[in-house]
PDB file of C-alpha atoms and ligand atoms in Angstrom:
ATOM      1  CA  MET G   1      86.439 144.391 136.497  1.00 79.00           C
ATOM      2  CA  ARG G   2      87.981 144.899 132.788  1.00 92.00           C
ATOM      3  CA  LYS G   3      88.015 141.696 130.686  1.00 97.00           C
ATOM      4  CA  PRO G   4      91.032 140.760 129.025  1.00 98.00           C
ATOM      5  CA  THR G   5      91.068 141.732 125.390  1.00 98.00           C
ATOM      6  CA  ILE G   6      91.737 138.783 123.184  1.00 98.00           C
ATOM      7  CA  TYR G   7      92.702 139.002 119.197  1.00 98.00           C
ATOM      8  CA  ILE G   8      91.885 136.516 117.079  1.00 98.00           C
ATOM      9  CA  THR G   9      93.701 136.611 113.650  1.00 98.00           C
ATOM     10  CA  ARG G  10      90.853 135.177 111.639  1.00 98.00           C
ATOM     11  CA  LYS G  11      87.337 135.660 111.568  1.00 98.00           C
ATOM     12  CA  ILE G  12      85.710 132.414 113.310  1.00 97.00           C
ATOM     13  CA  PRO G  13      82.069 131.638 114.144  1.00 96.00           C
ATOM     14  CA  GLU G  14      80.098 133.178 117.047  1.00 97.00           C
ATOM     15  CA  TYR G  15      78.856 130.226 117.857  1.00 98.00           C
ATOM     16  CA  LEU G  16      82.153 129.219 119.450  1.00 98.00           C
ATOM     17  CA  LEU G  17      83.258 132.549 121.129  1.00 98.00           C
ATOM     18  CA  GLU G  18      79.764 132.517 122.991  1.00 98.00           C
ATOM     19  CA  PRO G  19      80.664 130.203 125.887  1.00 98.00           C
ATOM     20  CA  PHE G  20      83.784 132.526 126.452  1.00 98.00           C
ATOM     21  CA  LYS G  21      82.311 136.329 125.919  1.00 97.00           C
ATOM     22  CA  ASP G  22      81.389 136.611 130.104  1.00 97.00           C
ATOM     23  CA  ARG G  23      85.511 136.559 130.788  1.00 98.00           C
ATOM     24  CA  LEU G  24      86.761 137.877 127.480  1.00 98.00           C
ATOM     25  CA  HIS G  25      86.638 140.814 125.031  1.00 98.00           C
ATOM     26  CA  ILE G  26      87.049 139.398 121.895  1.00 98.00           C
ATOM     27  CA  THR G  27      88.109 141.071 118.535  1.00 98.00           C
ATOM     28  CA  MET G  28      89.231 139.644 115.290  1.00 98.00           C
ATOM     29  CA  TRP G  29      90.394 139.892 111.973  1.00 98.00           C
ATOM     30  CA  THR G  30      87.582 140.069 109.401  1.00 97.00           C
ATOM     31  CA  SER G  31      88.413 137.687 106.762  1.00 97.00           C
ATOM     32  CA  GLU G  32      87.954 133.751 107.617  1.00 96.00           C
ATOM     33  CA  SER G  33      90.066 132.796 104.162  1.00 95.00           C
ATOM     34  CA  LYS G  34      92.907 135.876 104.165  1.00 96.00           C
ATOM     35  CA  PRO G  35      95.341 136.187 107.008  1.00 97.00           C
ATOM     36  CA  VAL G  36      95.924 139.414 108.658  1.00 98.00           C
ATOM     37  CA  PRO G  37      97.951 142.239 107.045  1.00 98.00           C
ATOM     38  CA  LYS G  38     101.547 142.280 109.162  1.00 97.00           C
ATOM     39  CA  ASP G  39     100.190 145.987 110.627  1.00 97.00           C
ATOM     40  CA  ILE G  40      97.276 145.652 111.398  1.00 98.00           C
ATOM     41  CA  LEU G  41      98.105 142.061 113.681  1.00 98.00           C
ATOM     42  CA  TYR G  42     101.051 144.556 115.295  1.00 98.00           C
ATOM     43  CA  GLU G  43      98.162 147.511 115.690  1.00 98.00           C
ATOM     44  CA  GLU G  44      95.735 145.030 116.693  1.00 98.00           C
ATOM     45  CA  ALA G  45      98.049 143.052 119.308  1.00 98.00           C
ATOM     46  CA  LYS G  46      99.440 146.492 120.978  1.00 97.00           C
ATOM     47  CA  LYS G  47      95.576 146.864 122.609  1.00 97.00           C
ATOM     48  CA  ALA G  48      95.282 143.004 123.210  1.00 98.00           C
ATOM     49  CA  ASP G  49      96.372 140.643 126.142  1.00 98.00           C
ATOM     50  CA  GLY G  50      96.194 137.820 124.350  1.00 98.00           C
ATOM     51  CA  LEU G  51      96.466 136.205 121.015  1.00 98.00           C
ATOM     52  CA  LEU G  52      94.575 133.878 118.928  1.00 98.00           C
ATOM     53  CA  CYS G  53      96.675 132.894 116.096  1.00 98.00           C
ATOM     54  CA  LEU G  54      97.187 130.670 112.770  1.00 98.00           C
ATOM     55  CA  ILE G  55     100.597 128.926 111.176  1.00 97.00           C
ATOM     56  CA  THR G  56     100.180 131.865 108.712  1.00 97.00           C
ATOM     57  CA  GLU G  57     101.897 134.014 111.348  1.00 97.00           C
ATOM     58  CA  LYS G  58     105.140 134.627 111.641  1.00 97.00           C
ATOM     59  CA  ILE G  59     105.931 134.987 115.431  1.00 98.00           C
ATOM     60  CA  ASN G  60     109.057 136.231 115.275  1.00 98.00           C
ATOM     61  CA  GLN G  61     111.472 137.587 118.044  1.00 98.00           C
ATOM     62  CA  ALA G  62     110.657 141.523 116.595  1.00 98.00           C
ATOM     63  CA  PHE G  63     107.100 140.656 116.907  1.00 98.00           C
ATOM     64  CA  CYS G  64     107.607 138.944 120.357  1.00 98.00           C
ATOM     65  CA  GLN G  65     109.273 141.897 122.040  1.00 98.00           C
ATOM     66  CA  TYR G  66     106.817 144.695 120.016  1.00 98.00           C
ATOM     67  CA  ALA G  67     103.359 142.326 122.136  1.00 98.00           C
ATOM     68  CA  SER G  68     106.404 141.140 125.077  1.00 98.00           C
ATOM     69  CA  HIS G  69     102.951 142.389 127.084  1.00 98.00           C
ATOM     70  CA  LEU G  70     100.920 139.589 125.748  1.00 98.00           C
ATOM     71  CA  LYS G  71     100.291 137.047 128.568  1.00 98.00           C
ATOM     72  CA  ILE G  72      99.464 134.186 126.123  1.00 98.00           C
ATOM     73  CA  ILE G  73      99.647 133.241 122.338  1.00 98.00           C
ATOM     74  CA  ALA G  74      97.458 130.210 121.190  1.00 98.00           C
ATOM     75  CA  ASN G  75      98.307 128.789 118.724  1.00 98.00           C
ATOM     76  CA  MET G  76      95.859 126.628 116.318  1.00 98.00           C
ATOM     77  CA  ALA G  77      97.981 124.236 115.348  1.00 98.00           C
ATOM     78  CA  VAL G  78     100.084 121.304 116.816  1.00 98.00           C
ATOM     79  CA  GLY G  79     102.950 122.369 115.047  1.00 97.00           C
ATOM     80  CA  TYR G  80     104.489 125.508 116.131  1.00 97.00           C
ATOM     81  CA  ASP G  81     107.610 126.472 114.021  1.00 97.00           C
ATOM     82  CA  ASN G  82     106.161 129.476 112.888  1.00 97.00           C
ATOM     83  CA  ILE G  83     106.571 130.906 116.667  1.00 98.00           C
ATOM     84  CA  ASP G  84     110.524 131.872 118.053  1.00 98.00           C
ATOM     85  CA  LEU G  85     109.696 129.915 120.880  1.00 98.00           C
ATOM     86  CA  GLU G  86     113.036 131.532 122.669  1.00 97.00           C
ATOM     87  CA  SER G  87     111.777 135.298 122.348  1.00 98.00           C
ATOM     88  CA  ALA G  88     108.254 134.467 123.719  1.00 98.00           C
ATOM     89  CA  GLN G  89     109.611 132.628 126.879  1.00 98.00           C
ATOM     90  CA  LYS G  90     111.908 135.618 126.954  1.00 98.00           C
ATOM     91  CA  ASN G  91     109.331 137.879 126.908  1.00 98.00           C
ATOM     92  CA  LYS G  92     107.285 135.370 129.232  1.00 98.00           C
ATOM     93  CA  ILE G  93     104.342 134.849 126.505  1.00 98.00           C
ATOM     94  CA  ILE G  94     103.006 131.648 127.043  1.00 98.00           C
ATOM     95  CA  VAL G  95     102.562 129.570 123.974  1.00 98.00           C
ATOM     96  CA  THR G  96      99.951 126.937 123.767  1.00 98.00           C
ATOM     97  CA  ASN G  97      99.553 124.656 120.758  1.00 98.00           C
ATOM     98  CA  THR G  98      96.814 122.157 120.094  1.00 98.00           C
ATOM     99  CA  PRO G  99      97.610 118.349 120.377  1.00 98.00           C
ATOM    100  CA  ASP G 100      95.793 115.360 120.839  1.00 98.00           C
ATOM    101  CA  VAL G 101      92.384 117.142 119.290  1.00 98.00           C
ATOM    102  CA  LEU G 102      93.642 116.548 115.431  1.00 98.00           C
ATOM    103  CA  THR G 103      95.483 113.823 115.951  1.00 98.00           C
ATOM    104  CA  GLU G 104      93.262 110.978 114.015  1.00 98.00           C
ATOM    105  CA  THR G 105      92.058 113.074 111.458  1.00 98.00           C
ATOM    106  CA  THR G 106      95.632 114.190 110.856  1.00 98.00           C
ATOM    107  CA  ALA G 107      96.579 110.148 110.497  1.00 99.00           C
ATOM    108  CA  ASP G 108      93.362 109.708 108.290  1.00 99.00           C
ATOM    109  CA  LEU G 109      94.483 112.363 105.825  1.00 99.00           C
ATOM    110  CA  THR G 110      98.039 111.105 105.740  1.00 99.00           C
ATOM    111  CA  PHE G 111      96.886 107.273 104.958  1.00 98.00           C
ATOM    112  CA  ALA G 112      94.060 108.895 102.580  1.00 99.00           C
ATOM    113  CA  LEU G 113      97.481 110.427 100.755  1.00 99.00           C
ATOM    114  CA  LEU G 114      99.228 107.954 100.845  1.00 99.00           C
ATOM    115  CA  MET G 115      96.240 105.482  99.228  1.00 99.00           C
ATOM    116  CA  ALA G 116      95.897 108.228  96.917  1.00 99.00           C
ATOM    117  CA  THR G 117      99.203 108.863  95.792  1.00 99.00           C
ATOM    118  CA  ALA G 118     100.180 104.622  95.656  1.00 98.00           C
ATOM    119  CA  ARG G 119      96.631 103.942  93.441  1.00 98.00           C
ATOM    120  CA  ARG G 120      96.884 107.397  91.425  1.00 98.00           C
ATOM    121  CA  LEU G 121      93.321 108.277  92.289  1.00 98.00           C
ATOM    122  CA  ILE G 122      94.217 112.002  90.865  1.00 98.00           C
ATOM    123  CA  GLU G 123      95.476 110.561  87.903  1.00 97.00           C
ATOM    124  CA  ALA G 124      92.248 108.409  87.705  1.00 97.00           C
ATOM    125  CA  THR G 125      89.876 110.993  88.002  1.00 97.00           C
ATOM    126  CA  ASN G 126      91.530 112.857  85.608  1.00 96.00           C
ATOM    127  CA  TYR G 127      91.236 110.565  83.013  1.00 95.00           C
ATOM    128  CA  ILE G 128      87.262 110.614  82.967  1.00 96.00           C
ATOM    129  CA  TYR G 129      87.480 114.432  83.131  1.00 97.00           C
ATOM    130  CA  ASN G 130      90.085 114.543  79.979  1.00 96.00           C
ATOM    131  CA  ASP G 131      88.019 111.770  78.447  1.00 96.00           C
ATOM    132  CA  GLN G 132      91.224 109.518  78.008  1.00 95.00           C
ATOM    133  CA  TRP G 133      89.100 106.370  79.297  1.00 94.00           C
ATOM    134  CA  GLY G 134      89.228 104.364  76.246  1.00 89.00           C
ATOM    135  CA  GLU G 135      88.882 100.616  76.649  1.00 88.00           C
ATOM    136  CA  TRP G 136      89.802  98.825  79.687  1.00 89.00           C
ATOM    137  CA  SER G 137      93.562  97.588  79.849  1.00 93.00           C
ATOM    138  CA  PRO G 138      95.890  95.701  81.290  1.00 95.00           C
ATOM    139  CA  PHE G 139      97.890  97.842  82.864  1.00 96.00           C
ATOM    140  CA  MET G 140      95.468 100.859  82.809  1.00 96.00           C
ATOM    141  CA  LEU G 141      96.636 103.349  85.967  1.00 97.00           C
ATOM    142  CA  ALA G 142      98.491 100.400  87.690  1.00 97.00           C
ATOM    143  CA  GLY G 143      99.418 101.521  90.793  1.00 98.00           C
ATOM    144  CA  SER G 144     101.644 100.259  93.917  1.00 98.00           C
ATOM    145  CA  ASP G 145     100.280  98.078  96.251  1.00 98.00           C
ATOM    146  CA  ILE G 146      99.798  99.232  99.998  1.00 98.00           C
ATOM    147  CA  HIS G 147      99.136  95.861 101.898  1.00 98.00           C
ATOM    148  CA  HIS G 148     102.018  93.710 103.136  1.00 98.00           C
ATOM    149  CA  LYS G 149     104.047  96.650 102.049  1.00 98.00           C
ATOM    150  CA  THR G 150     106.702  98.082 104.239  1.00 99.00           C
ATOM    151  CA  ILE G 151     105.942 101.665 105.525  1.00 99.00           C
ATOM    152  CA  GLY G 152     108.536 104.093 107.685  1.00 99.00           C
ATOM    153  CA  ILE G 153     107.351 106.727 109.355  1.00 98.00           C
ATOM    154  CA  VAL G 154     109.819 109.920 110.005  1.00 98.00           C
ATOM    155  CA  GLY G 155     108.522 111.145 113.635  1.00 98.00           C
ATOM    156  CA  MET G 156     106.919 108.648 115.704  1.00 98.00           C
ATOM    157  CA  GLY G 157     104.866 111.459 117.788  1.00 97.00           C
ATOM    158  CA  ARG G 158     101.272 111.019 118.022  1.00 97.00           C
ATOM    159  CA  ILE G 159     100.336 111.410 114.707  1.00 98.00           C
ATOM    160  CA  GLY G 160     102.554 108.878 113.477  1.00 98.00           C
ATOM    161  CA  GLU G 161     101.527 106.230 116.036  1.00 98.00           C
ATOM    162  CA  ALA G 162      98.308 106.905 114.660  1.00 98.00           C
ATOM    163  CA  VAL G 163      99.389 106.449 111.130  1.00 98.00           C
ATOM    164  CA  ALA G 164     101.231 103.153 112.068  1.00 98.00           C
ATOM    165  CA  LYS G 165      98.004 102.081 113.564  1.00 98.00           C
ATOM    166  CA  ARG G 166      96.245 102.208 110.299  1.00 98.00           C
ATOM    167  CA  ALA G 167      99.203 100.788 108.671  1.00 98.00           C
ATOM    168  CA  LYS G 168      98.696  97.800 110.888  1.00 98.00           C
ATOM    169  CA  GLY G 169      95.361  97.407 109.769  1.00 98.00           C
ATOM    170  CA  PHE G 170      96.799  97.269 105.735  1.00 98.00           C
ATOM    171  CA  ASN G 171      99.300  94.270 107.012  1.00 98.00           C
ATOM    172  CA  MET G 172     101.923  96.710 106.482  1.00 98.00           C
ATOM    173  CA  ASP G 173     105.500  95.945 108.273  1.00 98.00           C
ATOM    174  CA  ILE G 174     106.308  99.491 110.014  1.00 98.00           C
ATOM    175  CA  LEU G 175     109.168 100.698 110.395  1.00 98.00           C
ATOM    176  CA  TYR G 176     110.334 104.159 112.235  1.00 98.00           C
ATOM    177  CA  HIS G 177     112.938 106.784 112.767  1.00 98.00           C
ATOM    178  CA  ASN G 178     112.053 109.294 115.631  1.00 98.00           C
ATOM    179  CA  ARG G 179     114.873 111.244 117.812  1.00 95.00           C
ATOM    180  CA  SER G 180     114.064 108.457 120.241  1.00 96.00           C
ATOM    181  CA  ARG G 181     112.505 104.645 120.798  1.00 97.00           C
ATOM    182  CA  ASN G 182     108.962 104.509 121.268  1.00 96.00           C
ATOM    183  CA  LEU G 183     108.141 101.028 122.944  1.00 96.00           C
ATOM    184  CA  GLU G 184     104.510 100.988 122.686  1.00 95.00           C
ATOM    185  CA  VAL G 185     104.547 101.061 118.523  1.00 97.00           C
ATOM    186  CA  GLU G 186     107.346  98.584 119.338  1.00 98.00           C
ATOM    187  CA  ASN G 187     105.262  96.517 121.377  1.00 98.00           C
ATOM    188  CA  GLU G 188     102.070  96.614 120.368  1.00 97.00           C
ATOM    189  CA  LEU G 189     102.180  97.127 116.546  1.00 97.00           C
ATOM    190  CA  ASN G 190     105.716  95.303 116.204  1.00 98.00           C
ATOM    191  CA  ALA G 191     107.253  98.517 114.783  1.00 98.00           C
ATOM    192  CA  THR G 192     110.965  98.206 114.381  1.00 98.00           C
ATOM    193  CA  TYR G 193     113.629 101.386 114.719  1.00 98.00           C
ATOM    194  CA  VAL G 194     115.982 101.486 112.404  1.00 98.00           C
ATOM    195  CA  SER G 195     118.439 104.398 111.151  1.00 98.00           C
ATOM    196  CA  PHE G 196     117.231 106.934 108.981  1.00 98.00           C
ATOM    197  CA  GLU G 197     119.422 105.713 106.104  1.00 98.00           C
ATOM    198  CA  ASP G 198     118.201 101.935 106.744  1.00 98.00           C
ATOM    199  CA  LEU G 199     114.481 103.459 107.118  1.00 98.00           C
ATOM    200  CA  LEU G 200     114.929 105.037 103.398  1.00 99.00           C
ATOM    201  CA  LYS G 201     116.468 102.268 102.035  1.00 98.00           C
ATOM    202  CA  GLU G 202     113.832  99.438 103.191  1.00 98.00           C
ATOM    203  CA  SER G 203     110.672 101.168 102.999  1.00 99.00           C
ATOM    204  CA  ASP G 204     108.109 101.265 100.470  1.00 99.00           C
ATOM    205  CA  PHE G 205     106.591 104.122 101.552  1.00 99.00           C
ATOM    206  CA  VAL G 206     108.545 106.619 103.432  1.00 99.00           C
ATOM    207  CA  VAL G 207     106.132 109.184 105.175  1.00 99.00           C
ATOM    208  CA  SER G 208     107.233 112.279 106.826  1.00 98.00           C
ATOM    209  CA  LEU G 209     105.741 113.385 109.993  1.00 98.00           C
ATOM    210  CA  VAL G 210     108.771 115.396 111.787  1.00 98.00           C
ATOM    211  CA  PRO G 211     108.605 118.768 112.906  1.00 97.00           C
ATOM    212  CA  LEU G 212     110.154 121.146 111.276  1.00 97.00           C
ATOM    213  CA  SER G 213     113.549 122.064 113.209  1.00 96.00           C
ATOM    214  CA  GLU G 214     116.596 123.646 112.494  1.00 95.00           C
ATOM    215  CA  ALA G 215     117.905 119.570 113.107  1.00 96.00           C
ATOM    216  CA  THR G 216     115.474 118.714 110.340  1.00 98.00           C
ATOM    217  CA  VAL G 217     115.184 121.289 107.899  1.00 98.00           C
ATOM    218  CA  ASP G 218     115.869 119.823 104.792  1.00 98.00           C
ATOM    219  CA  MET G 219     116.288 116.438 105.871  1.00 98.00           C
ATOM    220  CA  PHE G 220     114.956 114.861 102.529  1.00 99.00           C
ATOM    221  CA  ASP G 221     117.287 115.838 100.137  1.00 98.00           C
ATOM    222  CA  LYS G 222     118.961 114.776  96.996  1.00 98.00           C
ATOM    223  CA  LYS G 223     120.835 112.102  98.908  1.00 98.00           C
ATOM    224  CA  ALA G 224     117.719 110.466 100.563  1.00 99.00           C
ATOM    225  CA  PHE G 225     115.580 110.660  97.440  1.00 99.00           C
ATOM    226  CA  GLN G 226     118.640 108.464  95.885  1.00 98.00           C
ATOM    227  CA  THR G 227     118.551 106.033  99.045  1.00 99.00           C
ATOM    228  CA  MET G 228     115.140 105.258  98.617  1.00 99.00           C
ATOM    229  CA  LYS G 229     113.678 102.456  96.705  1.00 98.00           C
ATOM    230  CA  SER G 230     113.227 103.677  92.675  1.00 98.00           C
ATOM    231  CA  SER G 231     109.743 102.264  93.292  1.00 98.00           C
ATOM    232  CA  GLY G 232     109.203 104.375  96.731  1.00 98.00           C
ATOM    233  CA  ILE G 233     106.805 106.658  97.270  1.00 99.00           C
ATOM    234  CA  PHE G 234     107.280 109.762  99.830  1.00 99.00           C
ATOM    235  CA  ILE G 235     104.461 111.374 101.761  1.00 99.00           C
ATOM    236  CA  ASN G 236     104.854 114.644 103.464  1.00 99.00           C
ATOM    237  CA  ALA G 237     102.200 115.510 106.079  1.00 98.00           C
ATOM    238  CA  SER G 238     104.077 117.373 108.445  1.00 98.00           C
ATOM    239  CA  ARG G 239     106.095 120.891 106.942  1.00 98.00           C
ATOM    240  CA  GLY G 240     107.387 121.584 103.707  1.00 98.00           C
ATOM    241  CA  GLY G 241     110.772 122.855 105.019  1.00 98.00           C
ATOM    242  CA  VAL G 242     111.993 119.527 106.167  1.00 98.00           C
ATOM    243  CA  VAL G 243     112.020 118.816 102.011  1.00 98.00           C
ATOM    244  CA  ASP G 244     114.315 120.129  99.359  1.00 98.00           C
ATOM    245  CA  GLU G 245     111.522 121.075  97.050  1.00 98.00           C
ATOM    246  CA  ASP G 246     114.107 121.060  94.486  1.00 98.00           C
ATOM    247  CA  ALA G 247     115.625 117.781  94.927  1.00 98.00           C
ATOM    248  CA  LEU G 248     112.151 116.064  94.837  1.00 98.00           C
ATOM    249  CA  PHE G 249     111.362 117.676  91.888  1.00 98.00           C
ATOM    250  CA  GLU G 250     114.306 116.122  90.117  1.00 98.00           C
ATOM    251  CA  ALA G 251     113.800 112.602  91.883  1.00 98.00           C
ATOM    252  CA  LEU G 252     110.301 112.635  90.648  1.00 98.00           C
ATOM    253  CA  ASP G 253     110.986 113.904  87.353  1.00 98.00           C
ATOM    254  CA  LYS G 254     113.526 111.741  86.716  1.00 98.00           C
ATOM    255  CA  LYS G 255     112.054 108.845  88.064  1.00 98.00           C
ATOM    256  CA  ILE G 256     114.363 108.098  90.961  1.00 98.00           C
ATOM    257  CA  ILE G 257     111.455 107.538  92.952  1.00 98.00           C
ATOM    258  CA  ARG G 258     107.430 106.578  91.640  1.00 98.00           C
ATOM    259  CA  ALA G 259     105.550 109.000  93.105  1.00 98.00           C
ATOM    260  CA  ALA G 260     104.833 111.577  96.252  1.00 99.00           C
ATOM    261  CA  GLY G 261     101.786 112.491  98.142  1.00 99.00           C
ATOM    262  CA  LEU G 262     102.492 116.254  99.649  1.00 99.00           C
ATOM    263  CA  ASP G 263      99.767 118.706 102.314  1.00 98.00           C
ATOM    264  CA  VAL G 264     102.414 120.803 102.894  1.00 98.00           C
ATOM    265  CA  PHE G 265     104.959 123.200 101.086  1.00 98.00           C
ATOM    266  CA  LYS G 266     107.923 124.633 101.469  1.00 97.00           C
ATOM    267  CA  GLN G 267     106.086 128.166 101.320  1.00 96.00           C
ATOM    268  CA  GLU G 268     102.611 128.094 101.205  1.00 97.00           C
ATOM    269  CA  PRO G 269     100.145 128.717  99.453  1.00 97.00           C
ATOM    270  CA  ILE G 270     101.680 127.192  95.838  1.00 98.00           C
ATOM    271  CA  SER G 271     100.032 128.451  92.778  1.00 96.00           C
ATOM    272  CA  SER G 272      99.163 126.132  90.060  1.00 97.00           C
ATOM    273  CA  THR G 273     102.633 126.937  88.188  1.00 97.00           C
ATOM    274  CA  HIS G 274     104.568 125.292  91.328  1.00 97.00           C
ATOM    275  CA  PRO G 275     106.918 122.980  89.161  1.00 98.00           C
ATOM    276  CA  LEU G 276     105.393 120.223  91.293  1.00 98.00           C
ATOM    277  CA  THR G 277     101.977 120.889  89.597  1.00 98.00           C
ATOM    278  CA  LYS G 278     103.876 120.000  86.642  1.00 97.00           C
ATOM    279  CA  LEU G 279     104.355 116.669  87.447  1.00 98.00           C
ATOM    280  CA  THR G 280     101.640 113.594  87.046  1.00 96.00           C
ATOM    281  CA  ASN G 281     103.528 110.937  89.855  1.00 98.00           C
ATOM    282  CA  VAL G 282     102.032 113.665  92.382  1.00 98.00           C
ATOM    283  CA  VAL G 283      99.240 114.354  94.667  1.00 98.00           C
ATOM    284  CA  LEU G 284      99.304 117.627  96.030  1.00 98.00           C
ATOM    285  CA  LEU G 285      96.730 118.804  98.667  1.00 98.00           C
ATOM    286  CA  PRO G 286      96.642 122.725 100.348  1.00 98.00           C
ATOM    287  CA  HIS G 287      97.630 121.906 103.857  1.00 98.00           C
ATOM    288  CA  ILE G 288      94.054 120.176 104.933  1.00 98.00           C
ATOM    289  CA  GLY G 289      95.808 117.006 107.391  1.00 98.00           C
ATOM    290  CA  SER G 290      93.675 118.480 110.400  1.00 98.00           C
ATOM    291  CA  ALA G 291      90.618 119.789 108.100  1.00 98.00           C
ATOM    292  CA  SER G 292      87.451 118.113 109.479  1.00 98.00           C
ATOM    293  CA  LEU G 293      84.856 120.281 110.675  1.00 98.00           C
ATOM    294  CA  ALA G 294      84.901 119.027 113.710  1.00 98.00           C
ATOM    295  CA  THR G 295      88.483 118.727 114.388  1.00 98.00           C
ATOM    296  CA  ARG G 296      89.032 122.165 113.435  1.00 98.00           C
ATOM    297  CA  GLU G 297      86.071 123.529 115.902  1.00 98.00           C
ATOM    298  CA  LYS G 298      88.052 121.429 118.547  1.00 98.00           C
ATOM    299  CA  MET G 299      91.097 123.025 117.662  1.00 98.00           C
ATOM    300  CA  LEU G 300      89.508 126.583 118.332  1.00 98.00           C
ATOM    301  CA  LYS G 301      88.019 125.668 121.256  1.00 98.00           C
ATOM    302  CA  LEU G 302      91.125 124.558 123.130  1.00 98.00           C
ATOM    303  CA  CYS G 303      92.704 127.491 121.764  1.00 98.00           C
ATOM    304  CA  LEU G 304      89.822 129.575 123.585  1.00 98.00           C
ATOM    305  CA  GLU G 305      89.924 127.181 126.619  1.00 98.00           C
ATOM    306  CA  ASN G 306      93.770 127.687 126.880  1.00 98.00           C
ATOM    307  CA  ILE G 307      93.159 131.560 126.687  1.00 98.00           C
ATOM    308  CA  ASP G 308      90.509 131.430 128.489  1.00 98.00           C
ATOM    309  CA  LEU G 309      92.648 129.133 131.827  1.00 98.00           C
ATOM    310  CA  VAL G 310      95.609 131.938 131.654  1.00 98.00           C
ATOM    311  CA  PHE G 311      93.469 134.721 132.419  1.00 98.00           C
ATOM    312  CA  GLN G 312      91.986 132.949 134.979  1.00 98.00           C
ATOM    313  CA  GLY G 313      94.888 132.466 136.893  1.00 98.00           C
ATOM    314  CA  LYS G 314      95.327 128.795 135.858  1.00 98.00           C
ATOM    315  CA  GLN G 315      97.603 127.026 134.046  1.00 98.00           C
ATOM    316  CA  PRO G 316      96.687 126.579 130.263  1.00 98.00           C
ATOM    317  CA  LYS G 317      95.626 122.808 129.178  1.00 98.00           C
ATOM    318  CA  THR G 318      98.149 122.233 126.394  1.00 98.00           C
ATOM    319  CA  PRO G 319     101.024 124.622 126.996  1.00 98.00           C
ATOM    320  CA  ILE G 320     104.182 124.137 124.901  1.00 98.00           C
ATOM    321  CA  TYR G 321     106.827 124.789 127.852  1.00 93.00           C
TER     322      TYR G 321
HETATM  323  C1  GLV R   1      98.874 121.874 110.999  1.00 93.89           C
HETATM  324  O1  GLV R   1      99.871 121.856 110.221  1.00 93.89           O
HETATM  325  C2  GLV R   1      99.179 121.557 112.378  1.00 93.89           C
HETATM  326  O2  GLV R   1     100.643 121.618 112.906  1.00 93.89           O
HETATM  327  O3  GLV R   1      98.047 121.862 113.196  1.00 93.89           O
END
């Protein structure tokens, strides 16, 4: 019997593929670091029965119509704003993502980013590298406390909940805003559900973990930053599209808010000439939320398992619809 052909849009290690090779004919793009060019993606998708892709691939309506023969698209991410779900569904393509396996790792990074921003760790490191460390002085690199402050989490899904647990360990008060109430965090972590506006007004740390959708695009805009405390710190570990970056730049530059820690940007990758890199009150990371070796392996394994199950006529583990 012919094995289904799978195209993977990056080069991934052989040891991850090995367990699936009996049942799947696996082909992949030649680079680990560079995305597959669009023409090659189209060419390879035509020959494939299933696709394992990354957030760098735009799986839009045109692609779904062109590749409607695909049985499954396994997205190596929990977020799936790179995929036009309606078109995929219309073309009867199963779409899966990678929830759960990355929750704790992404929460770790989110909290690390919050701490690095509050305590000015990158500026502090650069002090040494740039020979700025003179005599010790009372307010040298004085940052913001984290313990006993108020964190406001926008988007109380799995990762939000894992961040809230970390915040609890720092004796923080937890506010959250979400499409629906999360009674578990209310009961177990004493988190309080508030309106978006109240969260912005009352939080020392505003943390975005909200997925990008039509409803959330640019939700952190000029008005949102003006509503935040002037001592407030904004952290974004979800998607750059939820932030109006010009408004954020202005808020940081004019000290309308104190600082921001960003793992995600509207247009990725950003370069060293991006306006935000000119500010000292930011910590900028290249979208590494789930980037621990173990978690990245788990994400790829889950994608391959989903594909394998679908070609065995079974339900994938983590379908999106
Ligand atoms: C990464 O950003 C993801 O959605 O998993």
